[in-house]
């Protein structure tokens, strides 16, 4: 051992290495990374603009921080504790890259709001160790979160950018061009640091009602006439038509419900009764009346004929591969249109005189003469010289 060498000197790296190799120190070294930096939003980090880094819990540190951390016995993946001593606020984060300028640290905007930091304020960064997360209880900060159809899949994708979560954080993530804010109400396992590691772990997520959410009031279950007076009915407003029917103005183009119901009843009433002749012939056998006395083994009650009850238009049944784009619009006839139809009906049709194609009128008796065939002279002869015999 060299003179003046103190193996218990915590500020001497050689002494710490000697203690680790000689077995005098069990477990990791007692030193930890502890530095102060001026914080800036991560959107101001050097290099190409990457706005998606704002929705995570990873920060940028200078290369000198990597050099110091590599000389220490720290737990990997590296977990950091961010402390704002003036406001007594703290949270946890991971490191994404060591590319920041010396003396600067770039952190997400939501983390600056959680720590109540302004641009250029001093922040203390310390290395720490956190247990793997088992359960996280979250509370959305807006009722818009209820519009997400599959929040589990959305959060699984969002948590890929998160290395840690701390109780009291209000982080945010982006989905469908909208930013959602979520508060961390509880984390397990519970520790003094109130933080957990989100890397390579299975997490159970519980949700608290969003901020501003009001539970719908449940009815008493009994409907009375007074329950619908002076307001909406107990069960709310029932919309008989969907959005497609409203967009095409189905009420204006649909056939009259009364007419459709009449036609439906007429169609449904075909072939429901026995046939009868209008003129009963003599000698025709009349139907034998049914006996009023009940017969053994037979029921005297005839089953009622089920009639179709319709109180609206007939259902629309289309063949395959065909679409329905609404009924044909028939314009309403005005009084002027009705008068014009009456005038056209009163005018004589096909009342003109017959005319030939040549334009000349027939002479009286001309047609009769042409219709008669010339009479043949039976006894008249001719000579070779052309004289009459």
mmCIF file of C-alpha atoms in Angstrom:
data_model
loop_
_atom_site.group_PDB
_atom_site.id
_atom_site.type_symbol
_atom_site.label_atom_id
_atom_site.label_comp_id
_atom_site.label_asym_id
_atom_site.label_seq_id
_atom_site.Cartn_x
_atom_site.Cartn_y
_atom_site.Cartn_z
ATOM 1 C CA UNK A 1 0.000 0.000 0.000
ATOM 2 C CA UNK A 2 1.381 3.370 -0.999
ATOM 3 C CA UNK A 3 2.041 6.033 1.602
ATOM 4 C CA UNK A 4 -0.711 8.636 1.629
ATOM 5 C CA UNK A 5 -3.201 6.341 -0.162
ATOM 6 C CA UNK A 6 -6.578 6.215 1.581
ATOM 7 C CA UNK A 7 -8.703 3.294 0.334
ATOM 8 C CA UNK A 8 -11.795 4.759 2.035
ATOM 9 C CA UNK A 9 -11.651 8.065 0.173
ATOM 10 C CA UNK A 10 -15.005 8.298 -1.645
ATOM 11 C CA UNK A 11 -13.799 11.164 -3.848
ATOM 12 C CA UNK A 12 -10.871 9.138 -5.245
ATOM 13 C CA UNK A 13 -11.881 6.843 -8.153
ATOM 14 C CA UNK A 14 -8.788 4.700 -7.631
ATOM 15 C CA UNK A 15 -9.752 4.089 -3.988
ATOM 16 C CA UNK A 16 -13.304 3.095 -4.991
ATOM 17 C CA UNK A 17 -11.945 0.710 -7.635
ATOM 18 C CA UNK A 18 -9.549 -0.818 -5.073
ATOM 19 C CA UNK A 19 -12.395 -1.389 -2.626
ATOM 20 C CA UNK A 20 -14.582 -2.998 -5.304
ATOM 21 C CA UNK A 21 -11.870 -5.401 -6.485
ATOM 22 C CA UNK A 22 -10.634 -6.290 -2.998
ATOM 23 C CA UNK A 23 -14.133 -7.213 -1.774
ATOM 24 C CA UNK A 24 -14.185 -4.520 0.873
ATOM 25 C CA UNK A 25 -17.333 -3.086 -0.710
ATOM 26 C CA UNK A 26 -20.389 -5.258 -1.149
ATOM 27 C CA UNK A 27 -22.989 -4.196 -3.673
ATOM 28 C CA UNK A 28 -22.756 -1.137 -5.932
ATOM 29 C CA UNK A 29 -20.553 1.827 -5.190
ATOM 30 C CA UNK A 30 -22.017 4.411 -2.853
ATOM 31 C CA UNK A 31 -21.299 7.288 -5.189
ATOM 32 C CA UNK A 32 -24.084 8.542 -7.434
ATOM 33 C CA UNK A 33 -24.326 10.934 -10.324
ATOM 34 C CA UNK A 34 -25.363 14.352 -9.032
ATOM 35 C CA UNK A 35 -25.090 17.415 -11.256
ATOM 36 C CA UNK A 36 -26.898 20.715 -11.933
ATOM 37 C CA UNK A 37 -28.015 21.792 -15.398
ATOM 38 C CA UNK A 38 -30.035 24.544 -16.991
ATOM 39 C CA UNK A 39 -33.215 23.030 -18.376
ATOM 40 C CA UNK A 40 -34.760 23.785 -21.761
ATOM 41 C CA UNK A 41 -37.720 22.263 -23.643
ATOM 42 C CA UNK A 42 -36.775 19.228 -25.672
ATOM 43 C CA UNK A 43 -38.150 20.867 -28.795
ATOM 44 C CA UNK A 44 -35.153 23.261 -28.609
ATOM 45 C CA UNK A 45 -32.641 20.387 -28.686
ATOM 46 C CA UNK A 46 -29.979 20.455 -31.431
ATOM 47 C CA UNK A 47 -30.510 18.402 -34.563
ATOM 48 C CA UNK A 48 -33.606 17.632 -36.560
ATOM 49 C CA UNK A 49 -36.928 18.584 -35.063
ATOM 50 C CA UNK A 50 -38.634 15.615 -33.404
ATOM 51 C CA UNK A 51 -41.900 16.725 -31.780
ATOM 52 C CA UNK A 52 -42.829 13.143 -30.793
ATOM 53 C CA UNK A 53 -40.081 13.251 -28.118
ATOM 54 C CA UNK A 54 -42.230 15.722 -26.205
ATOM 55 C CA UNK A 55 -44.605 12.863 -25.358
ATOM 56 C CA UNK A 56 -42.323 10.730 -23.203
ATOM 57 C CA UNK A 57 -40.140 10.707 -20.093
ATOM 58 C CA UNK A 58 -36.649 10.720 -21.595
ATOM 59 C CA UNK A 59 -34.232 13.674 -21.563
ATOM 60 C CA UNK A 60 -31.065 14.860 -23.303
ATOM 61 C CA UNK A 61 -27.797 15.348 -21.341
ATOM 62 C CA UNK A 62 -24.338 16.558 -22.456
ATOM 63 C CA UNK A 63 -21.548 14.081 -23.353
ATOM 64 C CA UNK A 64 -19.652 14.936 -20.148
ATOM 65 C CA UNK A 65 -22.493 13.372 -18.143
ATOM 66 C CA UNK A 66 -21.985 10.090 -19.993
ATOM 67 C CA UNK A 67 -18.270 10.185 -19.204
ATOM 68 C CA UNK A 68 -18.922 10.645 -15.499
ATOM 69 C CA UNK A 69 -21.653 8.031 -15.368
ATOM 70 C CA UNK A 70 -19.444 5.439 -17.101
ATOM 71 C CA UNK A 71 -16.890 5.797 -14.301
ATOM 72 C CA UNK A 72 -19.480 4.999 -11.630
ATOM 73 C CA UNK A 73 -21.244 1.842 -10.565
ATOM 74 C CA UNK A 74 -24.828 2.721 -11.501
ATOM 75 C CA UNK A 75 -27.816 0.560 -12.242
ATOM 76 C CA UNK A 76 -28.773 0.074 -15.881
ATOM 77 C CA UNK A 77 -31.069 1.012 -17.500
ATOM 78 C CA UNK A 78 -30.143 4.409 -16.150
ATOM 79 C CA UNK A 79 -32.847 6.076 -14.034
ATOM 80 C CA UNK A 80 -32.529 9.746 -13.055
ATOM 81 C CA UNK A 81 -34.210 11.848 -10.408
ATOM 82 C CA UNK A 82 -35.014 15.439 -11.380
ATOM 83 C CA UNK A 83 -35.374 17.876 -8.491
ATOM 84 C CA UNK A 84 -36.490 21.503 -8.375
ATOM 85 C CA UNK A 85 -35.219 22.572 -4.963
ATOM 86 C CA UNK A 86 -36.893 25.987 -4.986
ATOM 87 C CA UNK A 87 -40.410 24.583 -5.492
ATOM 88 C CA UNK A 88 -39.707 21.248 -3.747
ATOM 89 C CA UNK A 89 -40.900 19.317 -6.761
ATOM 90 C CA UNK A 90 -39.374 16.101 -8.045
ATOM 91 C CA UNK A 91 -39.960 13.497 -10.772
ATOM 92 C CA UNK A 92 -38.033 10.760 -12.572
ATOM 93 C CA UNK A 93 -36.820 10.277 -16.128
ATOM 94 C CA UNK A 94 -34.555 8.259 -18.383
ATOM 95 C CA UNK A 95 -31.858 9.350 -20.816
ATOM 96 C CA UNK A 96 -32.438 9.217 -24.552
ATOM 97 C CA UNK A 97 -29.189 10.719 -25.899
ATOM 98 C CA UNK A 98 -26.051 12.491 -24.655
ATOM 99 C CA UNK A 99 -25.982 15.194 -27.354
ATOM 100 C CA UNK A 100 -26.915 18.335 -25.410
ATOM 101 C CA UNK A 101 -24.592 21.320 -25.038
ATOM 102 C CA UNK A 102 -22.446 21.400 -21.930
ATOM 103 C CA UNK A 103 -24.329 22.646 -18.915
ATOM 104 C CA UNK A 104 -27.754 22.086 -20.511
ATOM 105 C CA UNK A 105 -30.481 19.490 -20.152
ATOM 106 C CA UNK A 106 -33.432 19.182 -22.525
ATOM 107 C CA UNK A 107 -36.607 17.760 -20.977
ATOM 108 C CA UNK A 108 -40.224 17.370 -22.227
ATOM 109 C CA UNK A 109 -42.607 20.276 -21.832
ATOM 110 C CA UNK A 110 -45.007 18.401 -19.530
ATOM 111 C CA UNK A 111 -42.095 17.602 -17.215
ATOM 112 C CA UNK A 112 -41.190 21.293 -16.975
ATOM 113 C CA UNK A 113 -44.788 22.054 -16.021
ATOM 114 C CA UNK A 114 -44.786 19.302 -13.394
ATOM 115 C CA UNK A 115 -41.574 20.651 -11.855
ATOM 116 C CA UNK A 116 -42.798 24.260 -12.250
ATOM 117 C CA UNK A 117 -39.691 25.254 -14.183
ATOM 118 C CA UNK A 118 -39.150 28.082 -16.629
ATOM 119 C CA UNK A 119 -36.765 28.075 -19.565
ATOM 120 C CA UNK A 120 -33.193 28.379 -18.283
ATOM 121 C CA UNK A 121 -33.904 27.486 -14.625
ATOM 122 C CA UNK A 122 -31.452 25.290 -12.732
ATOM 123 C CA UNK A 123 -32.394 21.654 -12.159
ATOM 124 C CA UNK A 124 -30.664 18.963 -10.124
ATOM 125 C CA UNK A 125 -30.166 15.591 -11.862
ATOM 126 C CA UNK A 126 -29.264 12.555 -9.741
ATOM 127 C CA UNK A 127 -28.917 8.889 -10.583
ATOM 128 C CA UNK A 128 -31.282 6.539 -8.767
ATOM 129 C CA UNK A 129 -32.830 3.084 -8.904
ATOM 130 C CA UNK A 130 -36.550 2.351 -9.279
ATOM 131 C CA UNK A 131 -38.539 -0.902 -9.014
ATOM 132 C CA UNK A 132 -40.416 -2.332 -11.959
ATOM 133 C CA UNK A 133 -44.013 -1.116 -12.190
ATOM 134 C CA UNK A 134 -46.807 -3.510 -11.296
ATOM 135 C CA UNK A 135 -49.841 -1.213 -11.207
ATOM 136 C CA UNK A 136 -50.529 2.341 -12.311
ATOM 137 C CA UNK A 137 -53.742 4.286 -11.646
ATOM 138 C CA UNK A 138 -54.436 7.080 -14.113
ATOM 139 C CA UNK A 139 -56.992 9.878 -14.371
ATOM 140 C CA UNK A 140 -57.646 11.595 -17.718
ATOM 141 C CA UNK A 141 -57.837 15.346 -17.426
ATOM 142 C CA UNK A 142 -60.623 15.708 -19.975
ATOM 143 C CA UNK A 143 -63.748 13.824 -20.996
ATOM 144 C CA UNK A 144 -62.374 13.690 -24.553
ATOM 145 C CA UNK A 145 -60.448 10.626 -23.421
ATOM 146 C CA UNK A 146 -63.732 8.698 -23.527
ATOM 147 C CA UNK A 147 -63.809 9.123 -27.319
ATOM 148 C CA UNK A 148 -60.878 6.705 -27.686
ATOM 149 C CA UNK A 149 -62.346 3.359 -28.735
ATOM 150 C CA UNK A 150 -59.410 1.216 -27.526
ATOM 151 C CA UNK A 151 -57.513 3.057 -24.746
ATOM 152 C CA UNK A 152 -55.491 -0.036 -23.862
ATOM 153 C CA UNK A 153 -53.842 -0.240 -27.281
ATOM 154 C CA UNK A 154 -53.316 3.525 -27.393
ATOM 155 C CA UNK A 155 -51.598 3.597 -23.979
ATOM 156 C CA UNK A 156 -49.423 0.602 -24.833
ATOM 157 C CA UNK A 157 -48.075 2.539 -27.800
ATOM 158 C CA UNK A 158 -47.681 5.750 -25.762
ATOM 159 C CA UNK A 159 -45.765 4.014 -22.935
ATOM 160 C CA UNK A 160 -43.034 2.973 -25.361
ATOM 161 C CA UNK A 161 -41.585 6.478 -24.983
ATOM 162 C CA UNK A 162 -41.738 6.384 -21.176
ATOM 163 C CA UNK A 163 -38.910 5.076 -19.002
ATOM 164 C CA UNK A 164 -40.456 6.060 -15.649
ATOM 165 C CA UNK A 165 -43.678 7.233 -14.055
ATOM 166 C CA UNK A 166 -43.971 9.155 -10.785
ATOM 167 C CA UNK A 167 -46.957 9.733 -8.573
ATOM 168 C CA UNK A 168 -48.211 13.282 -9.172
ATOM 169 C CA UNK A 169 -47.024 13.507 -12.792
ATOM 170 C CA UNK A 170 -49.377 14.910 -15.428
ATOM 171 C CA UNK A 171 -48.007 13.547 -18.695
ATOM 172 C CA UNK A 172 -49.524 13.797 -22.157
ATOM 173 C CA UNK A 173 -49.576 11.811 -25.386
ATOM 174 C CA UNK A 174 -50.816 12.405 -28.912
ATOM 175 C CA UNK A 175 -53.457 10.355 -30.693
ATOM 176 C CA UNK A 176 -55.272 11.241 -33.934
ATOM 177 C CA UNK A 177 -53.804 14.766 -33.978
ATOM 178 C CA UNK A 178 -55.146 15.455 -30.484
ATOM 179 C CA UNK A 179 -53.151 15.741 -27.246
ATOM 180 C CA UNK A 180 -54.539 14.035 -24.133
ATOM 181 C CA UNK A 181 -53.355 14.822 -20.598
ATOM 182 C CA UNK A 182 -53.340 12.102 -17.939
ATOM 183 C CA UNK A 183 -52.480 12.379 -14.228
ATOM 184 C CA UNK A 184 -50.750 9.597 -12.282
ATOM 185 C CA UNK A 185 -52.722 9.020 -9.063
ATOM 186 C CA UNK A 186 -51.031 5.891 -7.754
ATOM 187 C CA UNK A 187 -48.113 3.575 -8.553
ATOM 188 C CA UNK A 188 -47.196 0.164 -7.166
ATOM 189 C CA UNK A 189 -44.943 -0.993 -5.628
ATOM 190 C CA UNK A 190 -45.022 2.010 -3.327
ATOM 191 C CA UNK A 191 -41.646 3.442 -2.293
ATOM 192 C CA UNK A 192 -40.362 6.635 -0.742
ATOM 193 C CA UNK A 193 -39.442 7.931 -4.186
ATOM 194 C CA UNK A 194 -43.014 7.329 -5.456
ATOM 195 C CA UNK A 195 -41.659 6.296 -8.849
ATOM 196 C CA UNK A 196 -41.555 3.110 -10.916
ATOM 197 C CA UNK A 197 -39.659 1.859 -13.971
ATOM 198 C CA UNK A 198 -41.728 1.277 -17.127
ATOM 199 C CA UNK A 199 -39.057 -0.609 -19.134
ATOM 200 C CA UNK A 200 -39.630 -4.326 -19.872
ATOM 201 C CA UNK A 201 -42.416 -4.910 -17.370
ATOM 202 C CA UNK A 202 -46.083 -5.936 -17.345
ATOM 203 C CA UNK A 203 -48.209 -3.142 -15.929
ATOM 204 C CA UNK A 204 -51.842 -3.264 -14.844
ATOM 205 C CA UNK A 205 -53.589 0.040 -15.547
ATOM 206 C CA UNK A 206 -56.619 1.329 -13.656
ATOM 207 C CA UNK A 207 -58.621 4.412 -14.617
ATOM 208 C CA UNK A 208 -60.341 6.971 -12.441
ATOM 209 C CA UNK A 209 -63.300 8.961 -13.857
ATOM 210 C CA UNK A 210 -62.074 11.816 -16.070
ATOM 211 C CA UNK A 211 -62.077 15.335 -14.725
ATOM 212 C CA UNK A 212 -65.484 16.890 -15.407
ATOM 213 C CA UNK A 213 -67.237 13.579 -16.003
ATOM 214 C CA UNK A 214 -70.792 13.379 -14.618
ATOM 215 C CA UNK A 215 -72.483 10.026 -14.107
ATOM 216 C CA UNK A 216 -75.794 9.745 -16.010
ATOM 217 C CA UNK A 217 -78.785 9.803 -13.698
ATOM 218 C CA UNK A 218 -80.623 6.513 -13.506
ATOM 219 C CA UNK A 219 -84.421 6.475 -13.558
ATOM 220 C CA UNK A 220 -86.550 4.970 -10.783
ATOM 221 C CA UNK A 221 -87.735 2.192 -13.123
ATOM 222 C CA UNK A 222 -91.458 3.162 -13.019
ATOM 223 C CA UNK A 223 -92.823 5.505 -15.640
ATOM 224 C CA UNK A 224 -95.688 7.814 -14.674
ATOM 225 C CA UNK A 225 -97.492 10.417 -16.775
ATOM 226 C CA UNK A 226 -96.002 13.174 -14.627
ATOM 227 C CA UNK A 227 -92.445 12.026 -15.349
ATOM 228 C CA UNK A 228 -92.671 13.282 -18.937
ATOM 229 C CA UNK A 229 -94.351 16.609 -18.218
ATOM 230 C CA UNK A 230 -92.314 19.759 -18.373
ATOM 231 C CA UNK A 231 -89.215 18.210 -19.886
ATOM 232 C CA UNK A 232 -87.676 15.207 -21.565
ATOM 233 C CA UNK A 233 -88.866 11.673 -20.823
ATOM 234 C CA UNK A 234 -87.094 9.582 -18.241
ATOM 235 C CA UNK A 235 -85.272 7.454 -20.762
ATOM 236 C CA UNK A 236 -84.118 10.437 -22.800
ATOM 237 C CA UNK A 237 -85.009 11.372 -26.374
ATOM 238 C CA UNK A 238 -85.478 8.537 -28.846
ATOM 239 C CA UNK A 239 -84.345 9.353 -32.360
ATOM 240 C CA UNK A 240 -86.391 7.293 -34.840
ATOM 241 C CA UNK A 241 -83.937 7.923 -37.658
ATOM 242 C CA UNK A 242 -80.194 7.570 -37.917
ATOM 243 C CA UNK A 243 -77.701 10.050 -39.239
ATOM 244 C CA UNK A 244 -78.006 8.769 -42.827
ATOM 245 C CA UNK A 245 -81.780 9.275 -42.829
ATOM 246 C CA UNK A 246 -81.339 12.773 -41.453
ATOM 247 C CA UNK A 247 -78.709 13.680 -44.035
ATOM 248 C CA UNK A 248 -80.879 12.602 -46.990
ATOM 249 C CA UNK A 249 -84.037 14.150 -45.463
ATOM 250 C CA UNK A 250 -85.886 10.848 -45.386
ATOM 251 C CA UNK A 251 -89.084 12.477 -44.057
ATOM 252 C CA UNK A 252 -89.490 14.522 -47.242
ATOM 253 C CA UNK A 253 -88.946 11.669 -49.725
ATOM 254 C CA UNK A 254 -90.507 8.744 -47.858
ATOM 255 C CA UNK A 255 -94.017 7.675 -48.889
ATOM 256 C CA UNK A 256 -96.933 8.591 -46.678
ATOM 257 C CA UNK A 257 -97.022 6.276 -43.699
ATOM 258 C CA UNK A 258 -100.834 6.048 -43.820
ATOM 259 C CA UNK A 259 -100.813 5.049 -47.478
ATOM 260 C CA UNK A 260 -98.052 2.538 -46.949
ATOM 261 C CA UNK A 261 -99.884 1.010 -44.008
ATOM 262 C CA UNK A 262 -103.073 0.686 -46.084
ATOM 263 C CA UNK A 263 -101.188 -1.046 -48.886
ATOM 264 C CA UNK A 264 -99.469 -3.331 -46.437
ATOM 265 C CA UNK A 265 -102.788 -4.354 -44.917
ATOM 266 C CA UNK A 266 -104.243 -4.980 -48.376
ATOM 267 C CA UNK A 267 -101.321 -7.174 -49.385
ATOM 268 C CA UNK A 268 -101.318 -9.058 -46.122
ATOM 269 C CA UNK A 269 -105.075 -9.733 -46.372
ATOM 270 C CA UNK A 270 -104.847 -11.796 -49.605
ATOM 271 C CA UNK A 271 -105.845 -15.472 -49.475
ATOM 272 C CA UNK A 272 -106.760 -15.384 -45.795
ATOM 273 C CA UNK A 273 -110.452 -16.441 -46.140
ATOM 274 C CA UNK A 274 -112.370 -19.145 -47.964
ATOM 275 C CA UNK A 275 -113.537 -18.631 -51.551
ATOM 276 C CA UNK A 276 -117.183 -17.770 -52.336
ATOM 277 C CA UNK A 277 -119.005 -17.532 -55.676
ATOM 278 C CA UNK A 278 -120.922 -14.410 -56.543
ATOM 279 C CA UNK A 279 -123.812 -16.292 -58.230
ATOM 280 C CA UNK A 280 -124.657 -19.471 -56.384
ATOM 281 C CA UNK A 281 -125.975 -22.081 -58.867
ATOM 282 C CA UNK A 282 -128.892 -24.233 -58.091
ATOM 283 C CA UNK A 283 -128.067 -27.712 -56.996
ATOM 284 C CA UNK A 284 -124.610 -26.737 -55.796
ATOM 285 C CA UNK A 285 -123.631 -28.318 -52.593
ATOM 286 C CA UNK A 286 -123.502 -25.872 -49.768
ATOM 287 C CA UNK A 287 -120.767 -26.317 -47.199
ATOM 288 C CA UNK A 288 -121.919 -28.515 -44.381
ATOM 289 C CA UNK A 289 -122.133 -26.644 -41.127
ATOM 290 C CA UNK A 290 -119.793 -27.722 -38.413
ATOM 291 C CA UNK A 291 -121.428 -29.562 -35.529
ATOM 292 C CA UNK A 292 -121.810 -27.599 -32.358
ATOM 293 C CA UNK A 293 -121.493 -30.719 -30.280
ATOM 294 C CA UNK A 294 -117.845 -31.366 -29.447
ATOM 295 C CA UNK A 295 -116.393 -34.537 -30.935
ATOM 296 C CA UNK A 296 -114.117 -36.718 -28.856
ATOM 297 C CA UNK A 297 -110.482 -36.329 -29.750
ATOM 298 C CA UNK A 298 -111.020 -33.074 -31.641
ATOM 299 C CA UNK A 299 -110.901 -29.491 -30.506
ATOM 300 C CA UNK A 300 -113.853 -27.262 -31.242
ATOM 301 C CA UNK A 301 -111.758 -24.109 -31.052
ATOM 302 C CA UNK A 302 -110.300 -23.201 -34.435
ATOM 303 C CA UNK A 303 -106.870 -21.625 -34.273
ATOM 304 C CA UNK A 304 -107.034 -17.914 -34.965
ATOM 305 C CA UNK A 305 -105.610 -16.696 -38.222
ATOM 306 C CA UNK A 306 -102.524 -14.632 -37.581
ATOM 307 C CA UNK A 307 -102.831 -11.348 -39.351
ATOM 308 C CA UNK A 308 -99.932 -9.096 -40.026
ATOM 309 C CA UNK A 309 -99.984 -5.957 -38.004
ATOM 310 C CA UNK A 310 -98.422 -2.980 -39.698
ATOM 311 C CA UNK A 311 -98.306 0.547 -38.448
ATOM 312 C CA UNK A 312 -95.824 2.000 -40.902
ATOM 313 C CA UNK A 313 -94.074 1.489 -44.231
ATOM 314 C CA UNK A 314 -93.246 -1.978 -45.449
ATOM 315 C CA UNK A 315 -89.674 -3.132 -44.696
ATOM 316 C CA UNK A 316 -87.191 -2.559 -47.490
ATOM 317 C CA UNK A 317 -85.721 -5.868 -48.680
ATOM 318 C CA UNK A 318 -83.139 -5.517 -51.425
ATOM 319 C CA UNK A 319 -81.474 -8.299 -53.424
ATOM 320 C CA UNK A 320 -77.748 -8.844 -52.916
ATOM 321 C CA UNK A 321 -75.271 -6.324 -54.346
ATOM 322 C CA UNK A 322 -77.865 -3.537 -54.564
ATOM 323 C CA UNK A 323 -78.009 -0.258 -52.669
ATOM 324 C CA UNK A 324 -80.923 1.999 -51.719
ATOM 325 C CA UNK A 325 -80.498 5.712 -52.339
ATOM 326 C CA UNK A 326 -83.974 6.915 -51.399
ATOM 327 C CA UNK A 327 -87.343 6.998 -53.094
ATOM 328 C CA UNK A 328 -88.130 8.900 -56.283
ATOM 329 C CA UNK A 329 -89.043 12.510 -55.568
ATOM 330 C CA UNK A 330 -92.448 13.433 -56.975
ATOM 331 C CA UNK A 331 -92.992 17.200 -57.115
ATOM 332 C CA UNK A 332 -96.191 18.569 -55.634
ATOM 333 C CA UNK A 333 -98.734 19.729 -58.212
ATOM 334 C CA UNK A 334 -99.792 23.339 -57.895
ATOM 335 C CA UNK A 335 -103.198 24.806 -58.741
ATOM 336 C CA UNK A 336 -101.871 26.063 -62.084
ATOM 337 C CA UNK A 337 -100.705 22.557 -63.029
ATOM 338 C CA UNK A 338 -104.107 21.104 -62.166
ATOM 339 C CA UNK A 339 -105.912 23.722 -64.327
ATOM 340 C CA UNK A 340 -103.585 22.992 -67.252
ATOM 341 C CA UNK A 341 -104.372 19.281 -67.003
ATOM 342 C CA UNK A 342 -108.115 20.025 -67.042
ATOM 343 C CA UNK A 343 -107.780 22.176 -70.188
ATOM 344 C CA UNK A 344 -105.843 19.444 -71.980
ATOM 345 C CA UNK A 345 -108.472 16.890 -70.989
ATOM 346 C CA UNK A 346 -111.345 19.044 -72.415
ATOM 347 C CA UNK A 347 -109.686 19.530 -75.823
ATOM 348 C CA UNK A 348 -111.000 17.153 -78.549
ATOM 349 C CA UNK A 349 -108.533 14.487 -79.588
ATOM 350 C CA UNK A 350 -108.429 12.949 -83.138
ATOM 351 C CA UNK A 351 -111.348 15.156 -84.455
ATOM 352 C CA UNK A 352 -109.773 16.287 -87.783
ATOM 353 C CA UNK A 353 -110.814 15.318 -91.377
ATOM 354 C CA UNK A 354 -109.017 12.589 -93.259
ATOM 355 C CA UNK A 355 -106.478 13.686 -95.882
ATOM 356 C CA UNK A 356 -104.438 11.826 -98.491
ATOM 357 C CA UNK A 357 -100.708 11.982 -98.813
ATOM 358 C CA UNK A 358 -100.988 13.714 -102.233
ATOM 359 C CA UNK A 359 -103.065 16.452 -100.713
ATOM 360 C CA UNK A 360 -105.966 16.140 -103.271
ATOM 361 C CA UNK A 361 -109.482 15.441 -102.119
ATOM 362 C CA UNK A 362 -111.375 12.496 -103.483
ATOM 363 C CA UNK A 363 -114.013 13.176 -106.153
ATOM 364 C CA UNK A 364 -117.459 11.914 -105.630
ATOM 365 C CA UNK A 365 -118.005 8.655 -107.400
ATOM 366 C CA UNK A 366 -114.396 8.357 -108.554
ATOM 367 C CA UNK A 367 -113.611 5.647 -106.174
ATOM 368 C CA UNK A 368 -116.710 3.716 -107.148
ATOM 369 C CA UNK A 369 -115.864 3.729 -110.850
ATOM 370 C CA UNK A 370 -112.350 2.556 -110.284
ATOM 371 C CA UNK A 371 -113.593 -0.194 -108.097
ATOM 372 C CA UNK A 372 -115.782 -1.737 -110.883
ATOM 373 C CA UNK A 373 -114.147 -4.187 -113.341
ATOM 374 C CA UNK A 374 -114.801 -3.674 -117.159
ATOM 375 C CA UNK A 375 -117.448 -5.904 -118.713
ATOM 376 C CA UNK A 376 -116.303 -8.410 -121.413
ATOM 377 C CA UNK A 377 -118.172 -8.687 -124.756
ATOM 378 C CA UNK A 378 -118.735 -12.315 -125.471
ATOM 379 C CA UNK A 379 -120.148 -12.208 -129.096
ATOM 380 C CA UNK A 380 -117.933 -9.509 -130.596
ATOM 381 C CA UNK A 381 -115.244 -10.684 -133.076
ATOM 382 C CA UNK A 382 -112.408 -9.072 -135.027
ATOM 383 C CA UNK A 383 -111.040 -9.392 -138.536
ATOM 384 C CA UNK A 384 -107.454 -9.522 -139.744
ATOM 385 C CA UNK A 385 -107.829 -6.212 -141.628
ATOM 386 C CA UNK A 386 -108.995 -4.418 -138.479
ATOM 387 C CA UNK A 387 -112.648 -4.017 -139.473
ATOM 388 C CA UNK A 388 -115.478 -4.987 -137.249
ATOM 389 C CA UNK A 389 -117.187 -8.172 -138.017
#
